[in-house]
mmCIF file of C-alpha atoms in Angstrom:
data_model
loop_
_atom_site.group_PDB
_atom_site.id
_atom_site.type_symbol
_atom_site.label_atom_id
_atom_site.label_comp_id
_atom_site.label_asym_id
_atom_site.label_seq_id
_atom_site.Cartn_x
_atom_site.Cartn_y
_atom_site.Cartn_z
ATOM 1 C CA UNK A 1 163.787 89.574 -42.152
ATOM 2 C CA UNK A 2 161.155 87.768 -39.988
ATOM 3 C CA UNK A 3 158.876 85.387 -41.316
ATOM 4 C CA UNK A 4 155.348 83.867 -40.275
ATOM 5 C CA UNK A 5 155.065 80.348 -41.893
ATOM 6 C CA UNK A 6 151.438 78.948 -41.858
ATOM 7 C CA UNK A 7 149.821 75.933 -43.847
ATOM 8 C CA UNK A 8 146.995 73.767 -44.648
ATOM 9 C CA UNK A 9 143.674 76.057 -43.101
ATOM 10 C CA UNK A 10 141.862 73.879 -44.422
ATOM 11 C CA UNK A 11 138.643 76.339 -43.550
ATOM 12 C CA UNK A 12 135.318 74.356 -43.693
ATOM 13 C CA UNK A 13 136.762 71.314 -42.991
ATOM 14 C CA UNK A 14 135.109 68.794 -40.168
ATOM 15 C CA UNK A 15 135.825 66.453 -37.735
ATOM 16 C CA UNK A 16 133.458 63.563 -37.717
ATOM 17 C CA UNK A 17 129.933 65.405 -38.068
ATOM 18 C CA UNK A 18 131.260 68.043 -36.147
ATOM 19 C CA UNK A 19 131.668 71.560 -37.465
ATOM 20 C CA UNK A 20 134.756 73.556 -36.889
ATOM 21 C CA UNK A 21 134.561 76.389 -38.445
ATOM 22 C CA UNK A 22 133.953 78.374 -35.362
ATOM 23 C CA UNK A 23 137.253 76.564 -33.949
ATOM 24 C CA UNK A 24 138.909 77.730 -36.931
ATOM 25 C CA UNK A 25 137.501 81.308 -36.228
ATOM 26 C CA UNK A 26 139.081 81.048 -32.879
ATOM 27 C CA UNK A 27 142.516 80.048 -34.296
ATOM 28 C CA UNK A 28 143.182 82.335 -36.778
ATOM 29 C CA UNK A 29 142.387 85.209 -34.106
ATOM 30 C CA UNK A 30 144.974 83.487 -32.330
ATOM 31 C CA UNK A 31 147.452 84.179 -35.590
ATOM 32 C CA UNK A 32 146.229 88.176 -36.325
ATOM 33 C CA UNK A 33 146.954 88.831 -32.619
ATOM 34 C CA UNK A 34 150.722 87.176 -33.266
ATOM 35 C CA UNK A 35 150.852 89.339 -36.167
ATOM 36 C CA UNK A 36 150.225 92.517 -34.628
ATOM 37 C CA UNK A 37 152.450 91.549 -31.470
ATOM 38 C CA UNK A 38 155.264 90.128 -33.379
ATOM 39 C CA UNK A 39 154.947 92.299 -36.273
ATOM 40 C CA UNK A 40 156.860 89.805 -39.142
ATOM 41 C CA UNK A 41 157.468 91.129 -42.163
ATOM 42 C CA UNK A 42 156.169 88.388 -44.155
ATOM 43 C CA UNK A 43 153.865 85.989 -43.696
ATOM 44 C CA UNK A 44 153.481 82.948 -46.151
ATOM 45 C CA UNK A 45 150.517 80.747 -46.331
ATOM 46 C CA UNK A 46 151.209 77.507 -47.755
ATOM 47 C CA UNK A 47 148.073 75.853 -49.267
ATOM 48 C CA UNK A 48 145.285 73.936 -48.800
ATOM 49 C CA UNK A 49 143.412 77.351 -47.710
ATOM 50 C CA UNK A 50 140.326 75.224 -48.271
ATOM 51 C CA UNK A 51 139.493 71.937 -47.321
ATOM 52 C CA UNK A 52 137.068 71.584 -50.544
ATOM 53 C CA UNK A 53 137.729 72.273 -54.186
ATOM 54 C CA UNK A 54 134.036 74.033 -53.723
ATOM 55 C CA UNK A 55 133.691 75.870 -50.127
ATOM 56 C CA UNK A 56 130.564 76.611 -48.309
ATOM 57 C CA UNK A 57 129.839 79.988 -47.981
ATOM 58 C CA UNK A 58 131.016 80.606 -44.458
ATOM 59 C CA UNK A 59 134.756 79.286 -45.304
ATOM 60 C CA UNK A 60 134.578 81.978 -47.477
ATOM 61 C CA UNK A 61 133.439 84.498 -45.731
ATOM 62 C CA UNK A 62 135.839 83.759 -42.570
ATOM 63 C CA UNK A 63 139.461 83.503 -44.889
ATOM 64 C CA UNK A 64 137.562 86.941 -46.499
ATOM 65 C CA UNK A 65 137.814 87.793 -42.570
ATOM 66 C CA UNK A 66 141.201 86.709 -42.114
ATOM 67 C CA UNK A 67 142.541 88.437 -44.731
ATOM 68 C CA UNK A 68 141.031 91.459 -43.935
ATOM 69 C CA UNK A 69 142.282 91.698 -40.100
ATOM 70 C CA UNK A 70 145.611 90.876 -41.442
ATOM 71 C CA UNK A 71 145.143 93.694 -44.248
ATOM 72 C CA UNK A 72 144.534 96.338 -42.135
ATOM 73 C CA UNK A 73 147.638 95.813 -39.454
ATOM 74 C CA UNK A 74 149.842 98.694 -39.943
ATOM 75 C CA UNK A 75 152.420 98.870 -41.538
ATOM 76 C CA UNK A 76 151.307 96.115 -43.929
ATOM 77 C CA UNK A 77 152.303 92.592 -43.993
ATOM 78 C CA UNK A 78 152.477 90.995 -47.576
ATOM 79 C CA UNK A 79 150.431 87.367 -47.323
ATOM 80 C CA UNK A 80 151.992 85.204 -50.118
ATOM 81 C CA UNK A 81 149.251 81.881 -50.802
ATOM 82 C CA UNK A 82 150.282 79.517 -52.433
ATOM 83 C CA UNK A 83 147.528 76.506 -53.554
ATOM 84 C CA UNK A 84 147.194 73.166 -52.365
ATOM 85 C CA UNK A 85 145.841 69.663 -53.625
ATOM 86 C CA UNK A 86 142.282 70.558 -52.033
ATOM 87 C CA UNK A 87 141.976 73.994 -53.556
ATOM 88 C CA UNK A 88 140.271 75.007 -56.874
ATOM 89 C CA UNK A 89 142.239 77.169 -58.315
ATOM 90 C CA UNK A 90 139.789 79.289 -60.457
ATOM 91 C CA UNK A 91 138.171 79.593 -57.662
ATOM 92 C CA UNK A 92 141.875 80.954 -55.609
ATOM 93 C CA UNK A 93 142.811 82.891 -57.461
ATOM 94 C CA UNK A 94 139.653 84.543 -57.744
ATOM 95 C CA UNK A 95 140.255 88.431 -57.443
ATOM 96 C CA UNK A 96 143.938 87.714 -57.082
ATOM 97 C CA UNK A 97 144.590 90.793 -59.198
ATOM 98 C CA UNK A 98 142.093 92.694 -56.782
ATOM 99 C CA UNK A 99 143.792 91.280 -53.170
ATOM 100 C CA UNK A 100 147.347 92.462 -54.710
ATOM 101 C CA UNK A 101 146.630 95.849 -54.431
ATOM 102 C CA UNK A 102 146.356 94.992 -50.483
ATOM 103 C CA UNK A 103 149.710 93.022 -50.911
ATOM 104 C CA UNK A 104 147.805 90.104 -50.372
ATOM 105 C CA UNK A 105 149.295 87.990 -53.074
ATOM 106 C CA UNK A 106 147.699 84.802 -54.325
ATOM 107 C CA UNK A 107 149.491 81.951 -57.037
ATOM 108 C CA UNK A 108 146.799 78.927 -57.807
ATOM 109 C CA UNK A 109 148.197 78.706 -61.201
ATOM 110 C CA UNK A 110 151.677 76.899 -62.434
ATOM 111 C CA UNK A 111 152.988 78.223 -65.569
ATOM 112 C CA UNK A 112 150.868 78.087 -68.974
ATOM 113 C CA UNK A 113 153.112 78.821 -71.487
ATOM 114 C CA UNK A 114 157.037 78.917 -72.681
ATOM 115 C CA UNK A 115 157.086 82.622 -71.412
ATOM 116 C CA UNK A 116 155.611 81.927 -68.409
ATOM 117 C CA UNK A 117 157.633 81.592 -65.083
ATOM 118 C CA UNK A 118 156.934 81.132 -60.963
ATOM 119 C CA UNK A 119 155.624 84.449 -59.504
ATOM 120 C CA UNK A 120 158.287 85.616 -57.562
ATOM 121 C CA UNK A 121 158.191 88.531 -55.013
ATOM 122 C CA UNK A 122 161.178 90.464 -53.588
ATOM 123 C CA UNK A 123 161.345 92.275 -50.398
ATOM 124 C CA UNK A 124 164.083 94.445 -48.515
ATOM 125 C CA UNK A 125 165.660 93.683 -45.107
ATOM 126 C CA UNK A 126 169.172 95.694 -43.883
ATOM 127 C CA UNK A 127 170.848 92.384 -45.344
ATOM 128 C CA UNK A 128 169.564 93.544 -48.958
ATOM 129 C CA UNK A 129 167.096 91.634 -51.119
ATOM 130 C CA UNK A 130 164.937 88.239 -50.735
ATOM 131 C CA UNK A 131 163.185 86.250 -53.057
ATOM 132 C CA UNK A 132 160.687 84.424 -52.910
ATOM 133 C CA UNK A 133 159.243 82.102 -54.908
ATOM 134 C CA UNK A 134 155.328 80.760 -55.705
ATOM 135 C CA UNK A 135 154.974 76.281 -56.456
ATOM 136 C CA UNK A 136 151.880 75.386 -56.272
ATOM 137 C CA UNK A 137 150.329 71.776 -56.004
ATOM 138 C CA UNK A 138 152.441 70.559 -58.666
ATOM 139 C CA UNK A 139 151.363 67.181 -60.757
ATOM 140 C CA UNK A 140 153.172 65.138 -63.746
ATOM 141 C CA UNK A 141 150.203 66.333 -65.878
ATOM 142 C CA UNK A 142 151.210 70.033 -65.423
ATOM 143 C CA UNK A 143 154.207 69.662 -66.851
ATOM 144 C CA UNK A 144 153.589 67.791 -69.598
ATOM 145 C CA UNK A 145 151.121 70.226 -70.309
ATOM 146 C CA UNK A 146 154.095 72.849 -70.120
ATOM 147 C CA UNK A 147 156.905 71.202 -71.727
ATOM 148 C CA UNK A 148 155.536 68.607 -73.672
ATOM 149 C CA UNK A 149 155.498 64.737 -73.315
ATOM 150 C CA UNK A 150 158.592 64.901 -75.393
ATOM 151 C CA UNK A 151 160.564 65.951 -72.233
ATOM 152 C CA UNK A 152 159.535 62.705 -70.669
ATOM 153 C CA UNK A 153 157.889 63.420 -67.358
ATOM 154 C CA UNK A 154 156.102 60.457 -65.549
ATOM 155 C CA UNK A 155 157.007 61.110 -61.815
ATOM 156 C CA UNK A 156 155.902 64.267 -59.270
ATOM 157 C CA UNK A 157 159.498 64.353 -58.819
ATOM 158 C CA UNK A 158 159.861 65.137 -62.071
ATOM 159 C CA UNK A 159 157.412 67.289 -62.632
ATOM 160 C CA UNK A 160 158.714 69.218 -59.883
ATOM 161 C CA UNK A 161 162.470 69.452 -61.059
ATOM 162 C CA UNK A 162 161.779 70.437 -64.152
ATOM 163 C CA UNK A 163 159.608 73.200 -63.796
ATOM 164 C CA UNK A 164 161.973 74.162 -61.419
ATOM 165 C CA UNK A 165 164.876 74.310 -63.112
ATOM 166 C CA UNK A 166 163.254 76.731 -65.619
ATOM 167 C CA UNK A 167 163.525 78.680 -63.156
ATOM 168 C CA UNK A 168 167.678 79.270 -63.622
ATOM 169 C CA UNK A 169 167.613 80.869 -59.800
ATOM 170 C CA UNK A 170 170.482 82.793 -58.878
ATOM 171 C CA UNK A 171 171.785 80.434 -55.192
ATOM 172 C CA UNK A 172 174.067 83.559 -54.433
ATOM 173 C CA UNK A 173 170.779 85.396 -53.108
ATOM 174 C CA UNK A 174 168.703 84.473 -50.391
ATOM 175 C CA UNK A 175 165.706 82.508 -52.024
ATOM 176 C CA UNK A 176 163.119 81.342 -50.472
ATOM 177 C CA UNK A 177 160.959 78.494 -51.517
ATOM 178 C CA UNK A 178 157.272 78.181 -51.000
ATOM 179 C CA UNK A 179 155.709 74.679 -51.988
ATOM 180 C CA UNK A 180 152.910 71.983 -51.070
ATOM 181 C CA UNK A 181 154.172 68.766 -52.279
ATOM 182 C CA UNK A 182 155.035 65.495 -50.198
ATOM 183 C CA UNK A 183 158.560 65.992 -49.791
ATOM 184 C CA UNK A 184 161.561 62.897 -48.512
ATOM 185 C CA UNK A 185 164.856 63.147 -47.800
ATOM 186 C CA UNK A 186 166.733 60.316 -49.506
ATOM 187 C CA UNK A 187 165.150 57.208 -48.220
ATOM 188 C CA UNK A 188 163.881 59.374 -44.984
ATOM 189 C CA UNK A 189 159.698 60.264 -45.000
ATOM 190 C CA UNK A 190 158.364 63.076 -42.714
ATOM 191 C CA UNK A 191 155.749 62.209 -39.776
ATOM 192 C CA UNK A 192 152.683 61.837 -41.151
ATOM 193 C CA UNK A 193 149.010 61.220 -39.568
ATOM 194 C CA UNK A 194 146.371 59.731 -40.594
ATOM 195 C CA UNK A 195 144.234 62.461 -41.923
ATOM 196 C CA UNK A 196 146.174 63.032 -44.669
ATOM 197 C CA UNK A 197 147.455 59.298 -46.225
ATOM 198 C CA UNK A 198 144.568 59.529 -48.474
ATOM 199 C CA UNK A 199 145.750 61.802 -50.459
ATOM 200 C CA UNK A 200 149.571 60.226 -50.045
ATOM 201 C CA UNK A 201 150.221 57.325 -52.335
ATOM 202 C CA UNK A 202 151.256 54.362 -51.583
ATOM 203 C CA UNK A 203 154.838 53.613 -52.292
ATOM 204 C CA UNK A 204 155.286 57.202 -52.463
ATOM 205 C CA UNK A 205 154.684 57.658 -56.018
ATOM 206 C CA UNK A 206 153.803 61.092 -55.207
ATOM 207 C CA UNK A 207 157.081 62.298 -53.472
ATOM 208 C CA UNK A 208 159.838 65.192 -54.101
ATOM 209 C CA UNK A 209 162.838 64.351 -53.328
ATOM 210 C CA UNK A 210 164.389 67.514 -51.400
ATOM 211 C CA UNK A 211 168.388 67.279 -53.381
ATOM 212 C CA UNK A 212 165.741 69.599 -56.150
ATOM 213 C CA UNK A 213 165.381 72.066 -53.273
ATOM 214 C CA UNK A 214 168.420 72.751 -50.724
ATOM 215 C CA UNK A 215 169.744 75.121 -52.126
ATOM 216 C CA UNK A 216 167.249 77.814 -51.129
ATOM 217 C CA UNK A 217 167.795 79.368 -47.466
ATOM 218 C CA UNK A 218 164.408 78.240 -46.645
ATOM 219 C CA UNK A 219 161.444 75.905 -47.732
ATOM 220 C CA UNK A 220 157.808 76.945 -46.639
ATOM 221 C CA UNK A 221 156.505 73.706 -46.706
ATOM 222 C CA UNK A 222 152.110 72.465 -46.887
ATOM 223 C CA UNK A 223 150.991 69.274 -47.425
ATOM 224 C CA UNK A 224 151.759 67.453 -44.342
ATOM 225 C CA UNK A 225 149.758 67.741 -41.064
ATOM 226 C CA UNK A 226 152.293 67.607 -38.085
ATOM 227 C CA UNK A 227 155.264 70.262 -37.569
ATOM 228 C CA UNK A 228 159.007 69.206 -38.821
ATOM 229 C CA UNK A 229 161.575 69.091 -40.876
ATOM 230 C CA UNK A 230 162.790 67.045 -43.659
ATOM 231 C CA UNK A 231 166.454 66.510 -44.173
ATOM 232 C CA UNK A 232 167.649 69.737 -43.809
ATOM 233 C CA UNK A 233 166.339 72.062 -40.808
ATOM 234 C CA UNK A 234 165.300 74.739 -43.363
ATOM 235 C CA UNK A 235 163.429 72.882 -44.588
ATOM 236 C CA UNK A 236 159.887 72.708 -43.074
ATOM 237 C CA UNK A 237 156.262 71.863 -42.545
ATOM 238 C CA UNK A 238 154.153 74.084 -40.647
ATOM 239 C CA UNK A 239 151.775 71.957 -40.103
ATOM 240 C CA UNK A 240 147.973 72.234 -39.501
ATOM 241 C CA UNK A 241 147.098 75.442 -36.867
ATOM 242 C CA UNK A 242 144.573 72.780 -35.072
ATOM 243 C CA UNK A 243 143.816 69.317 -34.401
ATOM 244 C CA UNK A 244 142.127 67.959 -37.709
ATOM 245 C CA UNK A 245 142.365 63.855 -36.750
ATOM 246 C CA UNK A 246 142.320 62.073 -33.936
ATOM 247 C CA UNK A 247 145.950 61.079 -34.783
ATOM 248 C CA UNK A 248 146.946 64.732 -33.784
ATOM 249 C CA UNK A 249 144.948 65.164 -30.377
ATOM 250 C CA UNK A 250 148.771 64.716 -28.642
ATOM 251 C CA UNK A 251 150.718 67.403 -31.605
ATOM 252 C CA UNK A 252 151.803 70.407 -30.663
ATOM 253 C CA UNK A 253 150.100 73.082 -32.520
ATOM 254 C CA UNK A 254 151.810 76.492 -33.909
ATOM 255 C CA UNK A 255 153.209 79.786 -36.305
ATOM 256 C CA UNK A 256 156.802 78.514 -37.459
ATOM 257 C CA UNK A 257 158.775 81.803 -37.209
ATOM 258 C CA UNK A 258 161.666 82.480 -39.584
ATOM 259 C CA UNK A 259 164.445 84.395 -38.741
ATOM 260 C CA UNK A 260 166.312 85.120 -42.081
ATOM 261 C CA UNK A 261 169.798 86.886 -41.333
ATOM 262 C CA UNK A 262 172.616 87.586 -43.907
ATOM 263 C CA UNK A 263 173.270 85.284 -46.856
ATOM 264 C CA UNK A 264 175.099 81.900 -45.786
ATOM 265 C CA UNK A 265 173.928 81.877 -42.329
ATOM 266 C CA UNK A 266 171.163 79.283 -41.366
ATOM 267 C CA UNK A 267 168.150 81.160 -40.316
ATOM 268 C CA UNK A 268 166.581 81.239 -37.072
ATOM 269 C CA UNK A 269 163.527 79.015 -36.449
ATOM 270 C CA UNK A 270 161.414 79.711 -33.336
ATOM 271 C CA UNK A 271 157.405 78.970 -32.745
ATOM 272 C CA UNK A 272 154.360 80.549 -31.448
ATOM 273 C CA UNK A 273 152.417 78.284 -29.638
ATOM 274 C CA UNK A 274 148.519 78.054 -31.295
ATOM 275 C CA UNK A 275 145.266 76.537 -29.063
ATOM 276 C CA UNK A 276 142.383 74.539 -29.992
ATOM 277 C CA UNK A 277 139.710 75.529 -28.085
ATOM 278 C CA UNK A 278 137.580 73.123 -27.456
ATOM 279 C CA UNK A 279 140.343 70.598 -27.623
ATOM 280 C CA UNK A 280 140.863 67.303 -28.769
ATOM 281 C CA UNK A 281 141.638 64.609 -26.682
ATOM 282 C CA UNK A 282 141.704 60.544 -26.656
ATOM 283 C CA UNK A 283 140.635 58.768 -23.965
ATOM 284 C CA UNK A 284 140.864 54.851 -22.593
ATOM 285 C CA UNK A 285 139.372 52.576 -20.191
ATOM 286 C CA UNK A 286 136.067 51.048 -19.155
ATOM 287 C CA UNK A 287 133.420 52.313 -19.339
ATOM 288 C CA UNK A 288 133.251 53.544 -15.953
ATOM 289 C CA UNK A 289 136.775 54.999 -15.958
ATOM 290 C CA UNK A 290 136.188 57.160 -19.147
ATOM 291 C CA UNK A 291 132.835 58.232 -17.128
ATOM 292 C CA UNK A 292 135.261 59.300 -14.276
ATOM 293 C CA UNK A 293 137.275 61.314 -16.033
ATOM 294 C CA UNK A 294 134.463 63.517 -17.689
ATOM 295 C CA UNK A 295 134.990 67.112 -15.650
ATOM 296 C CA UNK A 296 133.754 70.834 -16.640
ATOM 297 C CA UNK A 297 136.443 71.089 -19.365
ATOM 298 C CA UNK A 298 136.192 67.297 -20.888
ATOM 299 C CA UNK A 299 132.877 67.568 -21.484
ATOM 300 C CA UNK A 300 133.086 70.501 -23.756
ATOM 301 C CA UNK A 301 136.694 69.060 -25.710
ATOM 302 C CA UNK A 302 135.904 66.558 -28.802
ATOM 303 C CA UNK A 303 136.670 63.277 -27.410
ATOM 304 C CA UNK A 304 137.842 60.371 -28.814
ATOM 305 C CA UNK A 305 137.138 56.996 -26.622
ATOM 306 C CA UNK A 306 138.871 53.419 -26.514
ATOM 307 C CA UNK A 307 136.808 50.930 -24.272
ATOM 308 C CA UNK A 308 138.639 48.470 -22.713
ATOM 309 C CA UNK A 309 136.175 46.013 -21.041
ATOM 310 C CA UNK A 310 136.095 42.514 -21.183
ATOM 311 C CA UNK A 311 132.354 42.203 -20.462
ATOM 312 C CA UNK A 312 129.951 42.958 -23.885
ATOM 313 C CA UNK A 313 128.587 46.481 -23.629
ATOM 314 C CA UNK A 314 125.337 47.640 -24.515
ATOM 315 C CA UNK A 315 124.827 50.876 -26.611
ATOM 316 C CA UNK A 316 128.154 52.547 -24.622
ATOM 317 C CA UNK A 317 127.966 55.575 -27.083
ATOM 318 C CA UNK A 318 124.401 56.563 -25.553
ATOM 319 C CA UNK A 319 125.587 56.030 -22.006
ATOM 320 C CA UNK A 320 128.723 58.448 -23.061
ATOM 321 C CA UNK A 321 126.944 60.920 -24.064
ATOM 322 C CA UNK A 322 125.564 61.761 -20.489
ATOM 323 C CA UNK A 323 129.206 62.909 -20.092
ATOM 324 C CA UNK A 324 130.684 63.988 -22.923
ATOM 325 C CA UNK A 325 128.956 66.447 -25.204
ATOM 326 C CA UNK A 326 131.163 65.842 -28.046
ATOM 327 C CA UNK A 327 131.830 62.441 -28.958
ATOM 328 C CA UNK A 328 133.864 62.146 -31.981
ATOM 329 C CA UNK A 329 134.111 58.183 -31.865
ATOM 330 C CA UNK A 330 133.555 55.413 -29.550
ATOM 331 C CA UNK A 331 136.074 51.753 -30.659
ATOM 332 C CA UNK A 332 136.270 49.096 -28.552
ATOM 333 C CA UNK A 333 139.595 47.309 -27.540
ATOM 334 C CA UNK A 334 139.870 44.334 -25.542
ATOM 335 C CA UNK A 335 140.923 40.876 -26.167
ATOM 336 C CA UNK A 336 137.703 39.588 -28.185
ATOM 337 C CA UNK A 337 138.225 42.325 -30.706
ATOM 338 C CA UNK A 338 142.483 41.325 -30.328
ATOM 339 C CA UNK A 339 141.835 38.005 -31.107
ATOM 340 C CA UNK A 340 139.355 39.115 -33.922
ATOM 341 C CA UNK A 341 141.618 41.721 -36.011
ATOM 342 C CA UNK A 342 144.781 39.867 -35.499
ATOM 343 C CA UNK A 343 144.568 35.837 -35.282
ATOM 344 C CA UNK A 344 140.969 34.683 -35.953
ATOM 345 C CA UNK A 345 139.831 36.713 -39.238
ATOM 346 C CA UNK A 346 141.816 33.818 -41.152
ATOM 347 C CA UNK A 347 140.104 31.285 -39.299
ATOM 348 C CA UNK A 348 136.627 32.731 -39.785
ATOM 349 C CA UNK A 349 136.224 33.804 -43.266
ATOM 350 C CA UNK A 350 137.063 32.288 -46.122
ATOM 351 C CA UNK A 351 136.138 33.534 -50.146
ATOM 352 C CA UNK A 352 132.695 31.909 -49.415
ATOM 353 C CA UNK A 353 131.865 34.349 -47.008
ATOM 354 C CA UNK A 354 129.781 37.622 -47.630
ATOM 355 C CA UNK A 355 131.965 40.440 -47.277
ATOM 356 C CA UNK A 356 128.934 42.979 -45.616
ATOM 357 C CA UNK A 357 128.327 40.067 -43.208
ATOM 358 C CA UNK A 358 131.908 40.208 -42.510
ATOM 359 C CA UNK A 359 132.118 43.966 -41.910
ATOM 360 C CA UNK A 360 128.707 44.253 -39.714
ATOM 361 C CA UNK A 361 130.016 41.558 -37.126
ATOM 362 C CA UNK A 362 134.031 43.521 -37.059
ATOM 363 C CA UNK A 363 131.808 46.472 -36.863
ATOM 364 C CA UNK A 364 129.650 45.151 -33.751
ATOM 365 C CA UNK A 365 133.498 43.680 -32.463
ATOM 366 C CA UNK A 366 134.842 47.280 -32.461
ATOM 367 C CA UNK A 367 131.948 49.353 -31.643
ATOM 368 C CA UNK A 368 130.385 47.624 -29.595
ATOM 369 C CA UNK A 369 126.746 47.323 -30.793
ATOM 370 C CA UNK A 370 125.098 46.269 -34.110
ATOM 371 C CA UNK A 371 125.547 48.628 -37.039
ATOM 372 C CA UNK A 372 122.522 51.095 -38.342
ATOM 373 C CA UNK A 373 120.628 50.935 -41.103
ATOM 374 C CA UNK A 374 121.694 54.115 -42.832
ATOM 375 C CA UNK A 375 125.528 53.122 -41.527
ATOM 376 C CA UNK A 376 124.750 49.346 -43.304
ATOM 377 C CA UNK A 377 123.809 51.064 -46.399
ATOM 378 C CA UNK A 378 126.431 53.010 -47.394
ATOM 379 C CA UNK A 379 129.025 49.676 -46.788
ATOM 380 C CA UNK A 380 126.773 48.446 -49.372
ATOM 381 C CA UNK A 381 127.551 51.198 -51.765
ATOM 382 C CA UNK A 382 131.460 51.296 -51.535
ATOM 383 C CA UNK A 383 131.699 47.170 -51.519
ATOM 384 C CA UNK A 384 129.365 47.630 -54.816
ATOM 385 C CA UNK A 385 131.778 50.167 -56.091
ATOM 386 C CA UNK A 386 134.436 47.671 -55.645
ATOM 387 C CA UNK A 387 132.495 45.117 -57.397
ATOM 388 C CA UNK A 388 132.936 42.895 -54.174
#
């Protein structure tokens, strides 16, 4: 059985101030063409379909077009979708019964009563049946609501394990789990990117151990943006289909293709590359060096620029804008800024210093230009909210 595993579409996401809908449409079209060419038996989308719980009309329309194109492939390919932490369960679950008639199966909610269980879909190949268990994003309160406070559930790990244990899964059969969590393997954590860090708690209190899922024949994960396995090679994050932060600039994006064979055989795992166009690039050098790098392709790419000039620069972003059309950010990295960050902070500031003055000086050192009044107002609002 051939499976396409993708996740974290984040439809509607912006890259800094740039709208990515057209770029996302291009990548989704690549997935559609790959499905037409490779004819997988099942397509898995492991959560974070939208970037916001209240997606825009344009984002909803793009997802609808994606589903329509996939549904028109003959013979029809079943599509299994779970919700992630970015998704609104109610919005994603809307019209689920209608979509199921077109082989698009959405699981956006966990069991709500003792009589209910995880959504399970069963498909067949020449080796027999394969059971797909669909587990949307789990929080401790979800397990408490289902099992009662007396169950003593306090952590994400306990919540996930308790809900999964209710299923009494027959592991002598071939089973696939679809989940959207932050998994760790003993003391080993997966690779993370800046774009996902604010959704992962400090200290790993939202982590789930892979010991709960290592009896599955394949585990299709969403949540992290880098394609990788955690613990066993068959417990995999597919990663995002395109680059959503500067920290992902050097990542290779792909569809994870899983071929299940007979029970007790390792699944075969390959990748179909996906290309972001325009691409996201990181450039580093002096102002003149970065200007010299500009060519017809880079001019249209999204670029994050680090300037290393030792001399002060006046409004460098404005000068770079003559050569690059999509500048994500510009920062200064030189001896002065490094000393400011690593060596001089304790000497420069004391408890009596005004936090906004500290931030404004830091901003100018890093960006090579003073903070705007609009940006300063935003920082003041944040400091006020933090009672600083």
